mmCIF file of C-alpha atoms and ligand atoms in Angstrom:
data_model
loop_
_atom_site.group_PDB
_atom_site.id
_atom_site.type_symbol
_atom_site.label_atom_id
_atom_site.label_comp_id
_atom_site.label_asym_id
_atom_site.label_seq_id
_atom_site.Cartn_x
_atom_site.Cartn_y
_atom_site.Cartn_z
ATOM 1 C CA MET U 273 191.213 107.325 300.821
ATOM 2 C CA SER U 274 192.640 104.467 303.052
ATOM 3 C CA GLN U 275 191.468 106.623 305.740
ATOM 4 C CA GLN U 276 187.951 105.720 304.279
ATOM 5 C CA VAL U 277 188.260 102.140 303.983
ATOM 6 C CA ASP U 278 190.024 101.713 307.464
ATOM 7 C CA VAL U 279 186.950 103.306 309.173
ATOM 8 C CA ILE U 280 183.245 101.420 309.199
ATOM 9 C CA ALA U 281 180.934 103.855 307.329
ATOM 10 C CA GLY U 282 178.996 105.828 309.716
ATOM 11 C CA THR U 283 180.216 104.340 312.950
ATOM 12 C CA GLY U 284 183.402 106.013 313.494
ATOM 13 C CA LEU U 285 184.883 102.556 314.370
ATOM 14 C CA ASP U 286 188.700 102.581 313.222
ATOM 15 C CA LEU U 287 189.589 98.902 312.174
ATOM 16 C CA LYS U 288 193.173 99.567 312.404
ATOM 17 C CA ALA U 289 192.472 100.630 316.230
ATOM 18 C CA ARG U 290 194.066 98.055 318.688
ATOM 19 C CA LYS U 291 191.753 96.075 319.966
ATOM 20 C CA SER U 292 191.469 96.105 324.011
ATOM 21 C CA HIS U 293 192.476 92.828 325.779
ATOM 22 C CA TRP U 294 190.240 93.925 328.671
ATOM 23 C CA PRO U 295 187.229 92.207 328.033
ATOM 24 C CA ALA U 296 189.092 88.848 327.606
ATOM 25 C CA ARG U 297 191.213 89.572 330.996
ATOM 26 C CA LEU U 298 187.769 90.375 332.826
ATOM 27 C CA ASP U 299 186.274 87.102 331.421
ATOM 28 C CA PHE U 300 189.313 85.009 332.598
ATOM 29 C CA VAL U 301 189.081 86.874 336.228
ATOM 30 C CA GLN U 302 185.445 85.932 336.182
ATOM 31 C CA SER U 303 185.739 82.513 335.332
ATOM 32 C CA ALA U 304 189.106 82.010 337.813
ATOM 33 C CA SER U 305 187.034 83.549 341.189
ATOM 34 C CA GLY U 306 183.918 81.426 340.020
ATOM 35 C CA LEU U 307 186.354 78.324 339.551
ATOM 36 C CA LEU U 308 187.711 79.014 343.178
ATOM 37 C CA LEU U 309 184.157 79.811 344.878
ATOM 38 C CA GLY U 310 182.913 76.426 343.381
ATOM 39 C CA LEU U 311 185.631 74.566 344.612
ATOM 40 C CA PHE U 312 185.243 76.396 347.929
ATOM 41 C CA MET U 313 181.770 75.477 348.258
ATOM 42 C CA TRP U 314 182.536 71.806 347.660
ATOM 43 C CA GLY U 315 185.188 71.949 350.898
ATOM 44 C CA HIS U 316 182.425 74.021 352.841
ATOM 45 C CA MET U 317 179.844 71.344 352.265
ATOM 46 C CA ALA U 318 181.959 68.774 353.076
ATOM 47 C CA PHE U 319 183.448 70.439 356.358
ATOM 48 C CA VAL U 320 179.827 71.739 357.573
ATOM 49 C CA SER U 321 178.273 67.799 356.786
ATOM 50 C CA THR U 322 180.763 66.452 359.331
ATOM 51 C CA ILE U 323 177.862 67.051 361.843
ATOM 52 C CA LEU U 324 176.174 64.140 359.962
ATOM 53 C CA ILE U 325 179.277 61.802 361.744
ATOM 54 C CA SER U 326 178.919 63.428 365.128
ATOM 55 C CA ASN U 327 179.181 66.237 366.970
ATOM 56 C CA ASP U 328 182.608 65.558 367.794
ATOM 57 C CA ALA U 329 183.364 65.365 364.322
ATOM 58 C CA MET U 330 182.052 68.913 363.470
ATOM 59 C CA TYR U 331 183.879 70.189 366.642
ATOM 60 C CA TRP U 332 187.221 68.899 365.725
ATOM 61 C CA VAL U 333 187.026 70.561 362.055
ATOM 62 C CA THR U 334 185.991 73.567 363.680
ATOM 63 C CA LYS U 335 188.917 73.601 365.903
ATOM 64 C CA MET U 336 191.334 72.402 362.918
ATOM 65 C CA PHE U 337 190.269 75.887 361.150
ATOM 66 C CA GLU U 338 191.166 77.930 364.241
ATOM 67 C CA GLY U 339 194.439 76.204 364.244
ATOM 68 C CA GLN U 340 194.242 74.757 367.609
ATOM 69 C CA PHE U 341 196.187 71.607 366.854
ATOM 70 C CA ILE U 342 199.271 73.629 365.368
ATOM 71 C CA LEU U 343 199.141 76.902 367.648
ATOM 72 C CA GLY U 344 198.089 74.983 370.734
ATOM 73 C CA LYS U 345 195.296 77.457 371.177
ATOM 74 C CA ALA U 346 192.134 78.429 369.284
ATOM 75 C CA TYR U 347 192.192 81.597 367.239
ATOM 76 C CA PRO U 348 188.681 82.429 365.555
ATOM 77 C CA GLY U 349 190.516 85.215 363.799
ATOM 78 C CA ILE U 350 191.914 82.674 361.500
ATOM 79 C CA VAL U 351 188.653 81.914 360.240
ATOM 80 C CA ALA U 352 187.563 85.482 360.094
ATOM 81 C CA ALA U 353 190.785 85.840 357.693
ATOM 82 C CA VAL U 354 189.556 83.195 355.606
ATOM 83 C CA VAL U 355 185.815 84.781 355.279
ATOM 84 C CA ALA U 356 187.500 87.847 354.620
ATOM 85 C CA VAL U 357 189.177 86.191 351.524
ATOM 86 C CA VAL U 358 185.960 84.476 350.296
ATOM 87 C CA SER U 359 184.199 87.428 350.631
ATOM 88 C CA PHE U 360 186.285 89.474 348.321
ATOM 89 C CA LEU U 361 186.254 86.981 345.648
ATOM 90 C CA PHE U 362 182.600 86.698 346.045
ATOM 91 C CA VAL U 363 182.346 90.602 345.666
ATOM 92 C CA LEU U 364 185.048 90.534 342.688
ATOM 93 C CA HIS U 365 182.888 87.539 340.985
ATOM 94 C CA GLY U 366 179.359 89.165 341.524
ATOM 95 C CA LEU U 367 180.960 92.666 340.208
ATOM 96 C CA LEU U 368 182.223 91.180 337.090
ATOM 97 C CA ALA U 369 179.179 88.842 336.518
ATOM 98 C CA MET U 370 177.277 92.175 336.611
ATOM 99 C CA ARG U 371 178.381 93.241 333.178
ATOM 100 C CA LYS U 372 176.494 90.084 331.607
ATOM 101 C CA PHE U 373 173.108 91.061 333.438
ATOM 102 C CA PRO U 374 170.505 92.804 330.945
ATOM 103 C CA ALA U 375 170.978 96.441 331.576
ATOM 104 C CA ASN U 376 167.173 97.610 331.023
ATOM 105 C CA TRP U 377 163.939 96.446 330.081
ATOM 106 C CA ASN U 378 164.797 96.664 326.229
ATOM 107 C CA GLU U 379 167.990 94.049 326.807
ATOM 108 C CA TYR U 380 165.800 92.122 329.169
ATOM 109 C CA ARG U 381 162.945 91.662 326.409
ATOM 110 C CA SER U 382 165.439 90.779 323.985
ATOM 111 C CA PHE U 383 167.003 88.191 325.734
ATOM 112 C CA ALA U 384 163.906 86.782 326.878
ATOM 113 C CA SER U 385 162.514 86.380 323.552
ATOM 114 C CA HIS U 386 165.871 85.011 322.127
ATOM 115 C CA ARG U 387 165.694 82.426 324.806
ATOM 116 C CA LYS U 388 162.089 81.332 323.926
ATOM 117 C CA MET U 389 162.956 81.421 320.083
ATOM 118 C CA LEU U 390 166.279 79.225 320.759
ATOM 119 C CA ARG U 391 164.635 76.831 323.151
ATOM 120 C CA HIS U 392 168.396 75.673 323.716
ATOM 121 C CA GLU U 393 169.203 74.130 327.257
ATOM 122 C CA ASP U 394 172.377 76.113 327.589
ATOM 123 C CA THR U 395 170.682 79.255 327.088
ATOM 124 C CA THR U 396 168.014 78.773 329.673
ATOM 125 C CA LEU U 397 170.873 77.330 332.102
ATOM 126 C CA TRP U 398 172.344 80.662 331.630
ATOM 127 C CA TRP U 399 169.277 82.328 332.908
ATOM 128 C CA VAL U 400 168.937 80.198 336.008
ATOM 129 C CA GLN U 401 172.592 81.357 336.510
ATOM 130 C CA ALA U 402 171.616 84.912 336.477
ATOM 131 C CA TRP U 403 168.707 84.526 338.569
ATOM 132 C CA THR U 404 170.380 82.451 341.315
ATOM 133 C CA GLY U 405 173.294 84.869 340.979
ATOM 134 C CA PHE U 406 171.003 87.783 341.624
ATOM 135 C CA ALA U 407 169.444 86.209 344.888
ATOM 136 C CA LEU U 408 173.331 85.061 345.975
ATOM 137 C CA PHE U 409 173.933 88.580 346.157
ATOM 138 C CA PHE U 410 171.622 89.096 349.445
ATOM 139 C CA LEU U 411 171.577 85.465 350.680
ATOM 140 C CA ALA U 412 175.238 84.907 350.955
ATOM 141 C CA SER U 413 176.106 88.598 351.984
ATOM 142 C CA VAL U 414 174.316 88.300 355.368
ATOM 143 C CA HIS U 415 175.706 84.509 356.146
ATOM 144 C CA LEU U 416 179.229 85.852 355.219
ATOM 145 C CA TYR U 417 178.878 88.796 357.608
ATOM 146 C CA GLN U 418 177.807 86.735 360.458
ATOM 147 C CA MET U 419 180.643 84.489 359.790
ATOM 148 C CA LEU U 420 183.196 87.410 359.610
ATOM 149 C CA MET U 421 181.879 89.040 362.877
ATOM 150 C CA HIS U 422 181.139 85.932 365.117
ATOM 151 C CA PRO U 423 183.668 83.314 363.629
ATOM 152 C CA GLY U 424 184.356 81.760 367.472
ATOM 153 C CA ASP U 425 180.714 80.874 367.409
ATOM 154 C CA ILE U 426 180.996 78.051 365.221
ATOM 155 C CA GLY U 427 180.622 74.665 366.729
ATOM 156 C CA PRO U 428 178.009 71.649 366.944
ATOM 157 C CA TYR U 429 175.755 73.513 369.541
ATOM 158 C CA GLU U 430 176.695 76.808 368.472
ATOM 159 C CA SER U 431 175.813 76.319 364.644
ATOM 160 C CA ALA U 432 172.830 74.424 365.671
ATOM 161 C CA GLU U 433 171.307 77.208 368.063
ATOM 162 C CA ARG U 434 171.767 79.559 365.263
ATOM 163 C CA VAL U 435 170.241 77.471 362.758
ATOM 164 C CA TRP U 436 167.152 76.499 364.960
ATOM 165 C CA SER U 437 166.733 79.128 367.813
ATOM 166 C CA GLY U 438 168.399 82.123 365.806
ATOM 167 C CA ARG U 439 165.939 81.276 362.832
ATOM 168 C CA TRP U 440 168.738 81.182 359.955
ATOM 169 C CA TRP U 441 167.078 77.988 358.609
ATOM 170 C CA PRO U 442 164.894 79.616 356.255
ATOM 171 C CA LEU U 443 167.319 81.530 354.929
ATOM 172 C CA TYR U 444 169.998 78.232 354.700
ATOM 173 C CA LEU U 445 167.381 76.578 352.949
ATOM 174 C CA VAL U 446 167.004 78.949 349.952
ATOM 175 C CA LEU U 447 170.513 79.634 349.978
ATOM 176 C CA LEU U 448 171.465 76.187 349.649
ATOM 177 C CA PHE U 449 169.128 75.700 346.444
ATOM 178 C CA ALA U 450 170.450 78.763 344.928
ATOM 179 C CA VAL U 451 174.118 77.895 345.323
ATOM 180 C CA GLU U 452 174.183 74.548 344.512
ATOM 181 C CA LEU U 453 171.972 75.439 341.134
ATOM 182 C CA HIS U 454 174.367 78.332 340.451
ATOM 183 C CA GLY U 455 177.685 76.666 341.273
ATOM 184 C CA GLY U 456 176.386 73.427 339.308
ATOM 185 C CA VAL U 457 175.678 75.521 336.242
ATOM 186 C CA GLY U 458 178.658 77.514 336.556
ATOM 187 C CA LEU U 459 181.211 74.873 336.666
ATOM 188 C CA TYR U 460 179.790 73.188 333.566
ATOM 189 C CA ARG U 461 179.765 76.455 331.789
ATOM 190 C CA LEU U 462 183.341 76.655 332.790
ATOM 191 C CA ALA U 463 184.082 73.449 331.236
ATOM 192 C CA VAL U 464 182.121 73.916 328.101
ATOM 193 C CA LYS U 465 183.529 77.670 327.724
ATOM 194 C CA TRP U 466 187.061 76.802 328.089
ATOM 195 C CA GLY U 467 187.065 73.487 326.486
ATOM 196 C CA TRP U 468 188.009 71.434 329.269
ATOM 197 C CA PHE U 469 187.754 67.534 328.637
ATOM 198 C CA GLU U 470 186.543 68.198 325.043
ATOM 199 C CA GLY U 471 188.048 64.947 323.511
ATOM 200 C CA LYS U 472 187.131 63.929 319.912
ATOM 201 C CA ASP U 473 183.695 64.301 320.019
ATOM 202 C CA PRO U 474 182.688 67.764 321.685
ATOM 203 C CA ASN U 475 178.661 67.041 321.321
ATOM 204 C CA ARG U 476 179.432 63.852 323.509
ATOM 205 C CA THR U 477 181.518 65.535 325.852
ATOM 206 C CA ARG U 478 178.985 68.127 326.365
ATOM 207 C CA ILE U 479 176.194 65.652 327.140
ATOM 208 C CA MET U 480 178.253 63.942 329.657
ATOM 209 C CA LEU U 481 179.224 67.059 331.342
ATOM 210 C CA LYS U 482 175.511 67.807 331.733
ATOM 211 C CA ARG U 483 174.924 64.579 333.239
ATOM 212 C CA LEU U 484 177.657 65.266 335.590
ATOM 213 C CA LYS U 485 176.590 68.151 336.671
ATOM 214 C CA TRP U 486 173.126 67.052 337.674
ATOM 215 C CA ALA U 487 174.613 64.203 339.515
ATOM 216 C CA ILE U 488 176.930 66.667 341.369
ATOM 217 C CA THR U 489 173.921 69.118 341.859
ATOM 218 C CA ILE U 490 171.608 66.364 343.054
ATOM 219 C CA PHE U 491 174.299 65.003 345.668
ATOM 220 C CA PHE U 492 175.253 68.250 347.008
ATOM 221 C CA LEU U 493 171.544 69.218 347.505
ATOM 222 C CA THR U 494 170.907 65.992 349.216
ATOM 223 C CA LEU U 495 173.892 66.332 351.558
ATOM 224 C CA GLY U 496 173.025 69.858 352.281
ATOM 225 C CA LEU U 497 169.227 69.214 353.008
ATOM 226 C CA LEU U 498 170.508 66.089 355.565
ATOM 227 C CA THR U 499 173.113 68.427 356.845
ATOM 228 C CA LEU U 500 170.370 71.240 357.830
ATOM 229 C CA ALA U 501 168.137 69.010 359.070
ATOM 230 C CA ALA U 502 170.411 67.627 361.254
ATOM 231 C CA TYR U 503 171.472 71.091 362.605
ATOM 232 C CA MET U 504 167.750 71.832 362.904
ATOM 233 C CA LYS U 505 167.107 68.468 364.623
ATOM 234 C CA LEU U 506 170.137 69.459 367.429
ATOM 235 C CA GLY U 507 169.010 73.040 367.588
ATOM 236 C CA HIS U 508 165.445 71.986 368.308
ATOM 237 C CA GLU U 509 166.383 69.394 371.038
ATOM 238 C CA ARG U 510 168.576 71.871 372.638
ATOM 239 C CA ARG U 511 166.086 75.177 372.306
ATOM 240 C CA ASP U 512 165.787 75.618 376.067
ATOM 241 C CA ARG U 513 169.535 75.676 376.649
ATOM 242 C CA VAL U 514 170.355 78.036 374.094
ATOM 243 C CA GLY U 515 174.158 79.505 375.016
ATOM 244 C CA GLU U 516 175.813 76.452 376.359
ATOM 245 C CA ARG U 517 179.238 75.858 374.628
ATOM 246 C CA TYR U 518 180.127 72.460 373.381
ATOM 247 C CA VAL U 519 182.470 70.353 375.298
ATOM 248 C CA PRO U 520 183.898 67.546 373.279
ATOM 249 C CA SER U 521 183.723 63.649 374.462
ATOM 250 C CA TRP U 522 187.563 63.590 375.056
ATOM 251 C CA ALA U 523 187.282 66.838 377.577
ATOM 252 C CA ALA U 524 184.058 66.320 379.054
ATOM 253 C CA PRO U 525 184.296 64.943 382.548
ATOM 254 C CA GLY U 526 181.564 62.112 381.902
ATOM 255 C CA GLY U 527 183.287 60.761 378.743
ATOM 256 C CA GLN U 528 181.245 60.254 375.701
ATOM 257 C CA ARG U 529 178.317 62.664 375.249
HETATM 258 C C1 LIG V 852 184.402 81.181 354.771
HETATM 259 C C2 LIG V 852 183.435 81.533 354.633
HETATM 260 C C3 LIG V 852 181.922 80.472 355.091
HETATM 261 C C4 LIG V 852 182.122 80.052 356.382
HETATM 262 C C5 LIG V 852 183.132 80.146 357.531
HETATM 263 C C6 LIG V 852 180.755 79.409 356.738
HETATM 264 C C7 LIG V 852 180.629 78.585 357.456
HETATM 265 C C8 LIG V 852 179.549 78.013 357.724
HETATM 266 C C9 LIG V 852 178.782 77.058 358.774
HETATM 267 C C10 LIG V 852 179.744 76.871 360.060
HETATM 268 C C11 LIG V 852 177.653 76.494 358.483
HETATM 269 C C12 LIG V 852 176.623 75.697 359.380
HETATM 270 C C13 LIG V 852 175.780 76.536 359.985
HETATM 271 C C14 LIG V 852 176.191 77.709 361.003
HETATM 272 O O1 LIG V 852 177.192 77.603 361.797
HETATM 273 O O2 LIG V 852 175.384 78.735 360.800
HETATM 274 C C15 LIG V 852 177.268 77.328 357.397
HETATM 275 C C16 LIG V 852 176.204 76.579 356.611
HETATM 276 C C17 LIG V 852 175.676 77.112 355.343
HETATM 277 N N1 LIG V 852 176.697 77.849 354.337
HETATM 278 FE FE1 LIG V 852 178.450 78.728 355.055
HETATM 279 N N2 LIG V 852 179.975 79.356 355.157
HETATM 280 C C18 LIG V 852 180.959 80.298 354.530
HETATM 281 C C19 LIG V 852 180.583 80.727 353.254
HETATM 282 C C20 LIG V 852 179.380 80.412 352.405
HETATM 283 C C21 LIG V 852 179.036 80.788 351.239
HETATM 284 C C22 LIG V 852 180.034 81.737 350.354
HETATM 285 C C23 LIG V 852 177.772 79.965 350.696
HETATM 286 C C24 LIG V 852 176.926 80.011 349.843
HETATM 287 C C25 LIG V 852 177.325 81.118 348.509
HETATM 288 C C26 LIG V 852 177.536 79.423 352.107
HETATM 289 C C27 LIG V 852 176.246 78.585 352.081
HETATM 290 C C28 LIG V 852 176.007 77.739 353.409
HETATM 291 C C29 LIG V 852 174.764 76.861 353.178
HETATM 292 C C30 LIG V 852 173.835 76.800 352.237
HETATM 293 C C31 LIG V 852 174.493 76.552 354.718
HETATM 294 C C32 LIG V 852 173.710 75.816 355.079
HETATM 295 C C33 LIG V 852 174.343 74.074 355.384
HETATM 296 C C34 LIG V 852 173.504 73.063 354.586
HETATM 297 O O3 LIG V 852 172.164 73.382 354.347
HETATM 298 O O4 LIG V 852 174.097 72.148 354.693
HETATM 299 N N3 LIG V 852 178.656 79.608 353.022
HETATM 300 N N4 LIG V 852 178.517 77.803 356.599
#
């Protein structure tokens, strides 16, 4: 008799069976890897945008990451190691995110009709995140591979030449929008999901978080566009001198460059 009560009729599901903790664990790892990648992107944009201060500033940041100021010599392999870690997080995060994608046409149709019916902004935001995440699979992978294999070719001239003469700017332009939209929505959803900053009035917090999300996205998009424009301009100016390595003003014979 008890056997009959514990098993849901016709499904074979045993109510007494211990529920697996794995879905929750995987969700946690997905959130944690997303958070780390989001924070990494803030740092990445800050470092890459030092080109807006000066060529020397960008050069200094590059050499700092290559360990020159501590080890006395530049080791691009350090940058490659960081790229390897970021790539691992990226693949892990993408793999876990795939669990949530619609797996076939029926699931896709069912989500699309729910989205239309609900007309809830957060559901639409999830949709934006799924599409931008899908785009990132392709766009970010090529960038990461380039950085992994040529970590020594980062610098004001080297980067500007890649962006302009190497024709990377169209990819960066699309990648920038994809990553900023994805990261902004992702961090917002993390805050809502795990109840960070919830306070006494969760609805009000959600409105504030949404405003903050847009402010951050617009800030990083503007910074990213200005940065990309600066690399394109420098690359365009140097289009006939491709291959020259940058020498900082403190090491150049003529002083300021
Ligand atoms: C450790 C890993 C990474 C390193 C070392 C790195 C390095 C760089 C560097 C040096 C540039 C300047 C252009 C160039 O040299 O080609 C750049 C640009 C860019 N990177 Fe990365 N990157 C990394 C990971 C990522 C990831 C994971 C994303 C996005 C998912 C990304 C998105 C971008 C974008 C959008 C630009 C264009 C710059 C802009 O529009 O402001 N990067 N990156």
